[in-house]
CSV table of C-alpha atoms and ligand atoms in Angstrom, one decimal:
chain,number,residue,atom,x,y,z
A,1,MET,CA,117.7,115.8,97.9
A,2,ASP,CA,117.5,113.8,101.1
A,3,ILE,CA,113.9,113.1,101.7
A,4,SER,CA,110.7,112.9,99.6
A,5,VAL,CA,107.4,112.5,101.4
A,6,VAL,CA,104.7,111.0,99.2
A,7,ILE,CA,101.1,111.4,100.2
A,8,PRO,CA,98.1,109.9,98.3
A,9,VAL,CA,95.0,112.1,98.6
A,10,MET,CA,91.4,111.3,97.8
A,11,ASN,CA,88.8,113.6,99.2
A,12,GLU,CA,90.6,114.6,102.3
A,13,GLU,CA,89.9,118.4,102.4
A,14,GLY,CA,89.4,118.4,106.1
A,15,SER,CA,92.8,117.3,107.2
A,16,LEU,CA,95.2,118.6,104.5
A,17,LYS,CA,96.1,122.0,106.1
A,18,ILE,CA,96.8,120.5,109.5
A,19,LEU,CA,98.7,117.6,108.0
A,20,TYR,CA,100.9,120.0,106.1
A,21,SER,CA,101.7,122.2,109.0
A,22,ARG,CA,102.6,119.3,111.3
A,23,LEU,CA,104.6,117.7,108.5
A,24,LYS,CA,106.5,120.9,107.8
A,25,GLU,CA,107.5,121.2,111.4
A,26,VAL,CA,108.8,117.6,111.7
A,27,LEU,CA,110.7,117.8,108.4
A,28,ALA,CA,112.2,121.2,109.2
A,29,GLY,CA,113.5,119.8,112.5
A,30,LEU,CA,115.5,117.1,110.7
A,31,GLY,CA,117.9,119.5,109.2
A,32,LYS,CA,117.8,117.7,105.8
A,33,SER,CA,116.6,118.8,102.4
A,34,TYR,CA,113.1,117.6,101.6
A,35,GLU,CA,110.1,117.8,99.3
A,36,ILE,CA,106.5,116.9,99.9
A,37,ILE,CA,104.6,115.3,97.0
A,38,PHE,CA,100.8,115.2,97.3
A,39,VAL,CA,99.2,113.0,94.7
A,40,ASP,CA,95.6,114.0,94.3
A,41,ASP,CA,93.9,110.8,93.2
A,42,GLY,CA,90.9,112.4,91.4
A,43,SER,CA,89.4,114.2,94.5
A,44,THR,CA,86.0,115.6,93.9
A,45,ASP,CA,86.0,117.9,97.0
A,46,GLY,CA,88.1,120.9,97.6
A,47,SER,CA,91.3,118.9,98.2
A,48,PHE,CA,93.1,120.0,95.0
A,49,LYS,CA,92.4,123.7,95.6
A,50,ILE,CA,93.9,123.5,99.1
A,51,LEU,CA,97.0,121.6,97.8
A,52,GLU,CA,97.4,124.0,94.9
A,53,SER,CA,97.4,127.0,97.3
A,54,ILE,CA,100.0,125.3,99.6
A,55,ALA,CA,102.2,124.4,96.6
A,56,LYS,CA,102.1,127.9,95.3
A,57,GLN,CA,103.3,129.3,98.6
A,58,THR,CA,106.1,126.8,99.2
A,59,GLU,CA,108.9,125.6,97.2
A,60,GLU,CA,109.1,122.2,98.8
A,61,VAL,CA,105.6,121.1,97.9
A,62,ARG,CA,104.5,119.5,94.7
A,63,VAL,CA,101.1,118.3,93.7
A,64,ILE,CA,100.4,115.7,91.1
A,65,SER,CA,96.7,115.7,90.1
A,66,PHE,CA,95.2,112.7,88.4
A,67,ARG,CA,92.4,113.1,85.9
A,68,THR,CA,90.2,110.7,87.8
A,69,ASN,CA,90.4,108.2,90.6
A,70,PHE,CA,93.1,105.6,89.8
A,71,GLY,CA,93.5,104.2,93.3
A,72,GLN,CA,96.0,104.4,96.1
A,73,THR,CA,98.5,102.1,94.4
A,74,ALA,CA,98.6,104.3,91.3
A,75,ALA,CA,98.9,107.4,93.5
A,76,LEU,CA,101.9,106.0,95.3
A,77,SER,CA,103.4,104.8,92.1
A,78,ALA,CA,103.2,108.3,90.6
A,79,GLY,CA,104.7,109.7,93.7
A,80,PHE,CA,107.6,107.3,93.5
A,81,LYS,CA,108.3,108.2,89.9
A,82,TYR,CA,108.4,112.0,90.6
A,83,ALA,CA,110.3,111.7,93.9
A,84,GLY,CA,113.9,113.0,93.9
A,85,GLY,CA,114.9,112.1,97.5
A,86,ASP,CA,117.3,109.4,98.5
A,87,ILE,CA,114.7,108.2,101.0
A,88,ILE,CA,111.0,108.1,100.2
A,89,ILE,CA,108.5,108.2,103.0
A,90,THR,CA,104.8,107.5,102.4
A,91,LEU,CA,101.9,108.4,104.7
A,92,ASP,CA,98.1,108.7,104.6
A,93,ALA,CA,96.6,112.1,104.1
A,94,ASP,CA,93.8,111.6,106.7
A,95,LEU,CA,96.1,112.1,109.8
A,96,GLN,CA,95.6,108.6,110.9
A,97,ASN,CA,99.4,108.2,110.6
A,98,ASP,CA,101.4,110.6,112.8
A,99,PRO,CA,104.0,112.8,111.0
A,100,GLU,CA,105.9,112.9,114.3
A,101,ASP,CA,106.8,109.2,113.7
A,102,ILE,CA,109.0,110.1,110.7
A,103,PRO,CA,112.2,110.6,112.7
A,104,LYS,CA,111.7,107.2,114.2
A,105,LEU,CA,111.5,105.6,110.8
A,106,LEU,CA,114.6,107.5,109.6
A,107,ARG,CA,116.6,106.3,112.7
A,108,LYS,CA,115.7,102.7,111.8
A,109,MET,CA,116.8,103.4,108.2
A,110,ASP,CA,120.1,104.6,109.6
A,111,GLU,CA,120.6,101.1,111.0
A,112,GLY,CA,121.0,100.0,107.4
A,113,TYR,CA,117.5,98.9,106.4
A,114,ASP,CA,116.3,99.5,102.9
A,115,VAL,CA,112.6,99.5,103.8
A,116,VAL,CA,111.2,100.4,107.2
A,117,SER,CA,107.5,99.6,107.7
A,118,GLY,CA,105.2,101.1,110.4
A,119,TRP,CA,103.3,98.8,112.7
A,120,ARG,CA,100.0,100.3,114.0
A,121,ARG,CA,100.1,98.2,117.2
A,122,GLU,CA,97.2,100.1,118.7
A,123,ARG,CA,94.9,100.6,115.7
A,124,HIS,CA,91.9,102.9,115.9
A,125,ASP,CA,89.7,101.4,113.2
A,126,PRO,CA,86.4,99.6,113.3
A,127,LEU,CA,86.9,96.1,114.9
A,128,LEU,CA,84.6,94.0,112.7
A,129,THR,CA,85.2,95.4,109.2
A,130,ARG,CA,88.8,96.4,109.6
A,131,ARG,CA,90.8,95.1,112.4
A,132,ILE,CA,89.7,91.5,112.4
A,133,PRO,CA,90.0,91.0,108.6
A,134,SER,CA,93.4,92.7,108.8
A,135,PHE,CA,94.6,90.4,111.6
A,136,PHE,CA,94.0,87.4,109.4
A,137,ALA,CA,95.3,89.1,106.2
A,138,ASN,CA,98.6,90.1,107.9
A,139,LYS,CA,99.1,86.5,109.2
A,140,ILE,CA,98.4,85.0,105.7
A,141,ILE,CA,100.5,87.6,103.8
A,142,SER,CA,103.5,87.2,106.1
A,143,ARG,CA,103.2,83.4,105.8
A,144,ILE,CA,102.9,83.3,102.0
A,145,THR,CA,105.4,86.0,101.1
A,146,GLY,CA,107.9,85.0,103.8
A,147,VAL,CA,108.3,88.6,104.9
A,148,ARG,CA,107.6,88.7,108.6
A,149,LEU,CA,105.7,92.0,109.2
A,150,HIS,CA,102.9,92.6,111.6
A,151,ASP,CA,101.1,95.3,109.6
A,152,TYR,CA,101.1,95.3,105.8
A,153,GLY,CA,98.3,97.9,105.5
A,154,CYS,CA,100.1,100.7,107.2
A,155,THR,CA,101.0,103.4,104.7
A,156,LEU,CA,103.6,105.0,106.9
A,157,LYS,CA,106.8,103.5,105.5
A,158,ALA,CA,110.2,104.6,104.4
A,159,TYR,CA,112.1,103.3,101.4
A,160,ARG,CA,115.5,103.8,99.8
A,161,ARG,CA,114.8,105.1,96.3
A,162,GLU,CA,116.8,102.4,94.5
A,163,VAL,CA,114.4,99.9,96.0
A,164,VAL,CA,111.2,101.4,94.7
A,165,GLU,CA,112.8,102.1,91.4
A,166,ASN,CA,113.0,98.4,90.8
A,167,ILE,CA,109.4,97.7,91.6
A,168,ASP,CA,106.4,97.9,89.3
A,169,LEU,CA,103.0,98.3,91.0
A,170,TYR,CA,99.7,97.1,89.7
A,171,GLY,CA,96.2,96.5,91.1
A,172,GLU,CA,96.1,96.9,94.9
A,173,MET,CA,99.8,96.0,95.2
A,174,HIS,CA,100.8,98.9,97.5
A,175,ARG,CA,100.2,96.5,100.5
A,176,PHE,CA,102.8,94.2,99.1
A,177,ILE,CA,105.6,96.6,98.5
A,178,PRO,CA,107.7,95.2,101.3
A,179,ALA,CA,107.3,91.7,99.9
A,180,LEU,CA,108.2,92.9,96.4
A,181,ALA,CA,111.1,94.8,97.9
A,182,LYS,CA,112.4,91.6,99.6
A,183,TRP,CA,112.1,90.0,96.3
A,184,VAL,CA,114.7,92.4,94.8
A,185,GLY,CA,116.9,91.8,97.8
A,186,ALA,CA,116.0,94.6,100.1
A,187,SER,CA,116.3,94.3,103.9
A,188,ILE,CA,113.1,95.1,105.8
A,189,GLY,CA,112.7,96.6,109.2
A,190,GLU,CA,109.6,97.4,111.3
A,191,VAL,CA,108.9,100.0,113.9
A,192,VAL,CA,105.8,100.6,116.1
A,193,VAL,CA,104.0,103.8,115.0
A,194,LYS,CA,101.0,105.7,116.4
A,195,HIS,CA,97.6,105.5,114.9
A,196,ALA,CA,94.7,107.9,115.3
A,197,PRO,CA,91.0,107.5,114.7
A,198,ARG,CA,89.8,109.2,111.5
A,199,LYS,CA,88.6,112.7,112.4
A,200,TYR,CA,88.0,114.1,109.0
A,201,GLY,CA,86.4,112.5,105.9
A,202,LYS,CA,85.6,108.9,105.3
A,203,SER,CA,87.6,105.7,104.9
A,204,LYS,CA,87.9,104.6,101.2
A,205,TYR,CA,87.9,100.9,101.9
A,206,GLY,CA,85.3,98.4,103.1
A,207,LEU,CA,85.0,94.6,103.1
A,208,SER,CA,85.2,94.4,99.3
A,209,ARG,CA,89.0,95.0,99.5
A,210,ILE,CA,89.4,91.5,101.0
A,211,ILE,CA,88.9,89.8,97.6
A,212,ALA,CA,91.2,92.3,95.9
A,213,VAL,CA,93.9,91.5,98.5
A,214,ILE,CA,93.5,87.8,98.1
A,215,LEU,CA,93.8,87.9,94.3
A,216,ASP,CA,96.8,90.2,94.5
A,217,LEU,CA,98.4,87.9,97.1
A,218,VAL,CA,98.1,85.0,94.6
A,219,THR,CA,99.8,87.2,91.9
A,220,VAL,CA,102.6,88.3,94.2
A,221,ARG,CA,103.3,84.7,95.3
A,222,PHE,CA,103.5,83.7,91.7
A,223,LEU,CA,105.7,86.6,90.7
A,224,MET,CA,108.0,86.0,93.6
A,225,SER,CA,108.6,82.4,92.9
A,226,TYR,CA,108.0,81.6,89.2
A,227,SER,CA,107.6,84.7,87.1
A,228,THR,CA,110.9,84.1,85.3
A,229,LYS,CA,110.5,80.3,84.9
A,230,PRO,CA,106.8,79.4,84.4
A,231,ILE,CA,107.6,76.1,82.7
A,232,GLN,CA,109.2,75.0,86.0
A,233,ILE,CA,105.9,75.2,87.8
A,234,PHE,CA,103.4,74.5,85.1
A,235,GLY,CA,105.6,71.8,83.5
A,236,LEU,CA,106.0,70.1,86.8
A,237,LEU,CA,102.3,70.0,87.4
A,238,GLY,CA,101.8,68.8,83.9
A,239,LEU,CA,104.3,66.0,84.2
A,240,ILE,CA,102.8,64.8,87.5
A,241,SER,CA,99.3,64.8,86.2
A,242,GLY,CA,100.2,63.4,82.8
A,243,GLY,CA,102.5,60.8,84.4
A,244,ILE,CA,99.8,59.5,86.7
A,245,GLY,CA,97.3,59.4,83.9
A,246,PHE,CA,99.8,57.5,81.7
A,247,VAL,CA,100.5,54.9,84.4
A,248,ILE,CA,96.8,54.3,85.0
A,249,GLY,CA,96.3,54.0,81.2
A,250,VAL,CA,99.1,51.5,80.9
A,251,CYS,CA,97.6,49.3,83.7
A,252,LEU,CA,94.2,49.4,82.0
A,253,VAL,CA,95.6,48.4,78.6
A,254,VAL,CA,97.6,45.5,80.2
A,255,GLN,CA,94.4,44.3,82.1
A,256,ARG,CA,92.4,44.5,78.8
A,257,GLN,CA,95.0,42.8,76.6
A,258,PHE,CA,96.3,40.0,78.9
A,259,PHE,CA,93.5,39.4,81.4
A,260,GLY,CA,90.5,40.2,79.3
A,261,VAL,CA,89.0,42.8,81.7
A,262,ALA,CA,86.5,44.9,79.8
A,263,LEU,CA,87.1,48.7,79.7
A,264,SER,CA,83.5,49.8,79.1
A,265,SER,CA,82.5,49.9,82.8
A,266,ARG,CA,85.7,51.4,84.2
A,267,PRO,CA,85.6,55.1,85.3
A,268,MET,CA,89.4,54.8,85.7
A,269,LEU,CA,89.7,55.1,82.0
A,270,LEU,CA,88.0,58.4,82.1
A,271,LEU,CA,90.4,59.6,84.9
A,272,ALA,CA,93.4,58.4,82.9
A,273,VAL,CA,92.3,60.4,79.9
A,274,LEU,CA,91.5,63.4,81.9
A,275,LEU,CA,94.8,63.4,83.7
A,276,MET,CA,96.8,63.1,80.5
A,277,PHE,CA,94.7,65.8,78.9
A,278,VAL,CA,95.2,68.2,81.9
A,279,GLY,CA,98.9,67.3,81.9
A,280,THR,CA,99.3,68.4,78.2
A,281,GLN,CA,97.4,71.6,79.0
A,282,PHE,CA,99.7,72.5,81.9
A,283,VAL,CA,102.8,71.9,79.8
A,284,SER,CA,101.5,74.1,77.0
A,285,MET,CA,100.6,76.8,79.5
A,286,GLY,CA,104.1,76.7,80.9
A,287,LEU,CA,105.5,77.1,77.3
A,288,LEU,CA,103.2,80.0,76.6
A,289,GLY,CA,104.3,81.5,79.9
A,290,GLU,CA,107.9,81.2,78.9
A,291,MET,CA,107.2,83.2,75.7
A,292,GLN,CA,105.3,85.8,77.7
A,293,VAL,CA,108.2,86.2,80.1
A,294,ARG,CA,110.6,86.7,77.3
A,295,THR,CA,108.4,89.3,75.7
A,296,TYR,CA,107.9,91.0,79.1
A,297,HIS,CA,111.6,91.3,79.9
A,298,GLU,CA,113.0,91.9,76.4
A,299,SER,CA,110.4,94.5,75.3
A,300,GLN,CA,111.3,96.8,78.2
A,301,ASN,CA,115.0,95.8,78.5
A,302,LYS,CA,114.2,94.6,81.9
A,303,PRO,CA,116.9,92.3,83.3
A,304,ILE,CA,115.9,89.2,85.4
A,305,TYR,CA,118.3,90.4,88.2
A,306,VAL,CA,119.0,93.5,90.3
A,307,VAL,CA,122.6,94.7,90.7
A,308,LYS,CA,123.6,96.1,94.0
A,309,LYS,CA,126.9,97.6,93.0
A,310,ILE,CA,129.8,96.9,90.6
A,311,VAL,CA,133.4,97.0,91.8
A,312,GLY,CA,136.1,97.9,89.4
A,313,GLU,CA,133.8,99.7,87.0
A,314,ARG,CA,135.0,100.5,83.5
B,11,LIG,N1,93.4,107.0,98.8
B,11,LIG,C1,93.7,107.4,97.5
B,11,LIG,N2,93.0,106.8,96.5
B,11,LIG,C2,92.0,105.9,96.8
B,11,LIG,C3,91.8,105.5,98.1
B,11,LIG,C4,92.5,106.1,99.1
B,11,LIG,O1,94.6,108.2,97.3
B,11,LIG,O2,91.4,105.4,95.8
B,11,LIG,C5,94.2,107.7,99.9
B,11,LIG,C6,93.4,108.3,101.0
B,11,LIG,O3,93.1,109.7,100.7
B,11,LIG,C7,94.3,108.2,102.2
B,11,LIG,C8,95.0,106.9,102.0
B,11,LIG,O4,94.9,106.6,100.6
B,11,LIG,O5,95.2,109.3,102.3
B,11,LIG,C9,94.4,105.8,102.8
B,11,LIG,O6,93.0,105.7,102.6
B,11,LIG,P1,92.0,105.4,103.8
B,11,LIG,O7,92.4,106.3,105.0
B,11,LIG,O8,90.6,105.6,103.3
B,11,LIG,O9,92.3,103.9,104.2
B,11,LIG,P2,92.2,103.3,105.7
B,11,LIG,O10,93.1,104.2,106.6
B,11,LIG,O11,90.8,103.4,106.1
B,11,LIG,O12,92.8,101.9,105.5
B,12,LIG,MG1,93.0,106.1,106.9
């Protein structure tokens, strides 16, 4: 199969039929084999009924229905798992993404990119609650992850399947898939895509997602740099803290022993003890982290590298 389109759906009954007919037209025009995977993320409206009836009439459509709402990240993750296409395309079910942009993404993929991300340059979402927070979020994410994209929140993206196969998603991580992909060595491209105002249904996200995104960003940053060597970061912090504490302590002891300076009125003593204590804690944390990492990788036979190809295979 050439292309799998994965669409997370939560209470989008108004747009599904139109989305499907527009999508079908675009995909049929490509002259490639394709499938459309709708992931019903615990919809409580008529979404599932509509999807079911579409899937029964057409061979190319599959529907995965969750028992309850597990979130957009889980929905995408399920779609990736079931997808059989060499290229996986994700888009929103609310018609804010334009199915007609898919050929554009594919052309960019043909240039050799492993991931192509949509950039909603003219975004039609509320200014105060969506566009302004997103503006800052995109700047911070691109700075911290080192993946220079303008728009992380855009669901319209294309991936080579090998890339998503190597990525595990948790929390609200779907925004960070390009960053996680870069981490396993993928090349990332970006194309400008259209964006439409939401005509049907309601947006599922408000300001509360900001905190979720910040926490996930911390996790991603940690995973990208230190997840296979926690002692390197925690040990270093511990050595710095403990070292400073130790030096201060030695100075205080010298002053006390040789110059008769009393220790009772010196807050520096407290600081020295605190720093050494924190230092020990950090080092122990690093060691615990090392054990965790081993359990994590060995329990699932998960290597700490990703192979691109092997030449001269046995
Ligand atoms: N969605 C989902 N599960 C959720 C939240 C959202 O499957 O818990 C889907 C939703 O149906 C839509 C897409 O994810 O297809 C993006 O959601 P939404 O349009 O509300 O986000 P926005 O465009 O406002 O950022
Ligand atoms: Mg939307």
